[in-house]
């Protein structure tokens, strides 16, 4: 059975009861529109904890004024059915008024790792993410929290937040789940037209080609410039970034020093896709 919890008092009482029974609790934060990538996080959580709580909250604070907050999919009944099908213990469904009570003014800013990459193309995005995730952590007080590598910069921001604030939570990153053709699963893939969907797998393909170029010794700047050119040629009208960064620090790498990660964001029509690849 998957409990459907909408009040903070009930959420806290439920966790209190589980913890009193000695159970280990995992949290999987999501914005809903659940797909197999989200469910992989839940299944991984089940191997690490006795109870798995999945939060669903489309967080207005992490969307810019011209972004897709209004059209973001909210198929709640399907999401709850999916959570039941994998045996999640609870869905935490906070109200906007719980997350942002009247007069709310607090923001958490994680400097450094939140700068550049999506931090440049989406100003304020990671403040919104860090603030809502900190709130979810304080509401649920899990032992473990799981995040996808699909949103790699986000994972680094959360790790920094937990470390900096001495939160007693183990943050676990889970590899990206993909379609057979390599496209990373995303709630935003449903925005793609048939033509755009056919182009979309080239995002991962170009990351792989760029990684190969860097591995065989082509200078990083040249490999990245070539990758951006290739993305445009294959139909991505706009490329926000294609960069090589340190795996943990996210520091820019002008020359390749493993472990490193290639990260990319690019647009198909009105849909922004992101992906990354470990070198
Ligand atoms: P979202 O609902 O998009 O905010 O994502 C919720 C969590 O699921 C985040 O930790 C994401 O990184 C993770 N996630 C999203 N897509 C995937 C995927 N294809 N594979 C693995 N994790 C994912």
PDB file of C-alpha atoms and ligand atoms in Angstrom, residues 28-41 55-57 62 72 129 146-152 154-155 158 172 174-179 183-189 274, ligand 1:
ATOM      1  CA  UNK A  28      13.069  10.278  -3.552  1.00  0.00           C
ATOM      2  CA  UNK A  29      12.175  13.891  -4.428  1.00  0.00           C
ATOM      3  CA  UNK A  30      10.351  14.330  -7.768  1.00  0.00           C
ATOM      4  CA  UNK A  31       8.107  16.715  -9.646  1.00  0.00           C
ATOM      5  CA  UNK A  32       5.837  13.868 -10.740  1.00  0.00           C
ATOM      6  CA  UNK A  33       5.011  12.820 -14.325  1.00  0.00           C
ATOM      7  CA  UNK A  34       6.801   9.672 -13.235  1.00  0.00           C
ATOM      8  CA  UNK A  35       8.630   7.453 -15.719  1.00  0.00           C
ATOM      9  CA  UNK A  36      10.950   4.457 -15.499  1.00  0.00           C
ATOM     10  CA  UNK A  37      13.848   6.756 -14.475  1.00  0.00           C
ATOM     11  CA  UNK A  38      11.988   7.878 -11.357  1.00  0.00           C
ATOM     12  CA  UNK A  39      10.923   4.303 -10.634  1.00  0.00           C
ATOM     13  CA  UNK A  40      14.559   3.149 -10.889  1.00  0.00           C
ATOM     14  CA  UNK A  41      15.318   5.591  -8.063  1.00  0.00           C
ATOM     15  CA  UNK A  55       7.669  13.391  -2.848  1.00  0.00           C
ATOM     16  CA  UNK A  56       5.758  14.919  -5.746  1.00  0.00           C
ATOM     17  CA  UNK A  57       5.837  18.706  -5.913  1.00  0.00           C
ATOM     18  CA  UNK A  62      12.810  26.473  -9.692  1.00  0.00           C
ATOM     19  CA  UNK A  72       4.509  21.007 -16.778  1.00  0.00           C
ATOM     20  CA  UNK A 129      16.015  23.522  -6.039  1.00  0.00           C
ATOM     21  CA  UNK A 146      18.287   9.507  -4.011  1.00  0.00           C
ATOM     22  CA  UNK A 147      18.807  11.706  -7.065  1.00  0.00           C
ATOM     23  CA  UNK A 148      19.367  10.891 -10.732  1.00  0.00           C
ATOM     24  CA  UNK A 149      22.658  11.518 -12.516  1.00  0.00           C
ATOM     25  CA  UNK A 150      20.474  12.762 -15.368  1.00  0.00           C
ATOM     26  CA  UNK A 151      20.421  16.103 -13.505  1.00  0.00           C
ATOM     27  CA  UNK A 152      24.108  15.896 -12.710  1.00  0.00           C
ATOM     28  CA  UNK A 154      21.630  19.229  -9.339  1.00  0.00           C
ATOM     29  CA  UNK A 155      23.135  16.112  -7.732  1.00  0.00           C
ATOM     30  CA  UNK A 158      22.538  18.685  -3.225  1.00  0.00           C
ATOM     31  CA  UNK A 172      22.956   8.608  -3.471  1.00  0.00           C
ATOM     32  CA  UNK A 174      21.587   6.821  -9.592  1.00  0.00           C
ATOM     33  CA  UNK A 175      22.705   6.311 -13.241  1.00  0.00           C
ATOM     34  CA  UNK A 176      20.441   7.668 -15.986  1.00  0.00           C
ATOM     35  CA  UNK A 177      17.755   5.400 -17.404  1.00  0.00           C
ATOM     36  CA  UNK A 178      17.470   5.711 -21.202  1.00  0.00           C
ATOM     37  CA  UNK A 179      15.257   4.748 -24.101  1.00  0.00           C
ATOM     38  CA  UNK A 183      17.547   9.343 -25.165  1.00  0.00           C
ATOM     39  CA  UNK A 184      17.515   9.958 -21.393  1.00  0.00           C
ATOM     40  CA  UNK A 185      14.014   9.495 -19.968  1.00  0.00           C
ATOM     41  CA  UNK A 186      12.535  12.849 -18.958  1.00  0.00           C
ATOM     42  CA  UNK A 187       9.112  14.166 -18.077  1.00  0.00           C
ATOM     43  CA  UNK A 188       9.756  16.787 -20.790  1.00  0.00           C
ATOM     44  CA  UNK A 189      10.173  14.226 -23.596  1.00  0.00           C
ATOM     45  CA  UNK A 274      19.871  18.052 -20.846  1.00  0.00           C
TER      46      UNK A 274
HETATM   47  P1  LIG B   1      12.240  15.418 -11.730  1.00  0.00           P
HETATM   48  O1  LIG B   1      10.876  14.888 -11.474  1.00  0.00           O
HETATM   49  O2  LIG B   1      12.538  15.661 -13.170  1.00  0.00           O
HETATM   50  O3  LIG B   1      12.580  16.579 -10.834  1.00  0.00           O
HETATM   51  O4  LIG B   1      13.240  14.266 -11.322  1.00  0.00           O
HETATM   52  C1  LIG B   1      13.184  13.685 -10.051  1.00  0.00           C
HETATM   53  C2  LIG B   1      14.409  12.827  -9.843  1.00  0.00           C
HETATM   54  O5  LIG B   1      14.445  11.795 -10.823  1.00  0.00           O
HETATM   55  C3  LIG B   1      15.712  13.628  -9.990  1.00  0.00           C
HETATM   56  O6  LIG B   1      16.645  13.173  -9.015  1.00  0.00           O
HETATM   57  C4  LIG B   1      16.150  13.267 -11.382  1.00  0.00           C
HETATM   58  O7  LIG B   1      17.540  13.377 -11.581  1.00  0.00           O
HETATM   59  C5  LIG B   1      15.694  11.826 -11.477  1.00  0.00           C
HETATM   60  N1  LIG B   1      15.568  11.423 -12.873  1.00  0.00           N
HETATM   61  C6  LIG B   1      14.905  12.062 -13.858  1.00  0.00           C
HETATM   62  N2  LIG B   1      15.048  11.424 -15.038  1.00  0.00           N
HETATM   63  C7  LIG B   1      15.831  10.354 -14.792  1.00  0.00           C
HETATM   64  C8  LIG B   1      16.362   9.291 -15.599  1.00  0.00           C
HETATM   65  N3  LIG B   1      16.117   9.215 -16.899  1.00  0.00           N
HETATM   66  N4  LIG B   1      17.128   8.349 -15.011  1.00  0.00           N
HETATM   67  C9  LIG B   1      17.394   8.425 -13.674  1.00  0.00           C
HETATM   68  N5  LIG B   1      16.924   9.385 -12.855  1.00  0.00           N
HETATM   69  C10 LIG B   1      16.161  10.342 -13.406  1.00  0.00           C
END
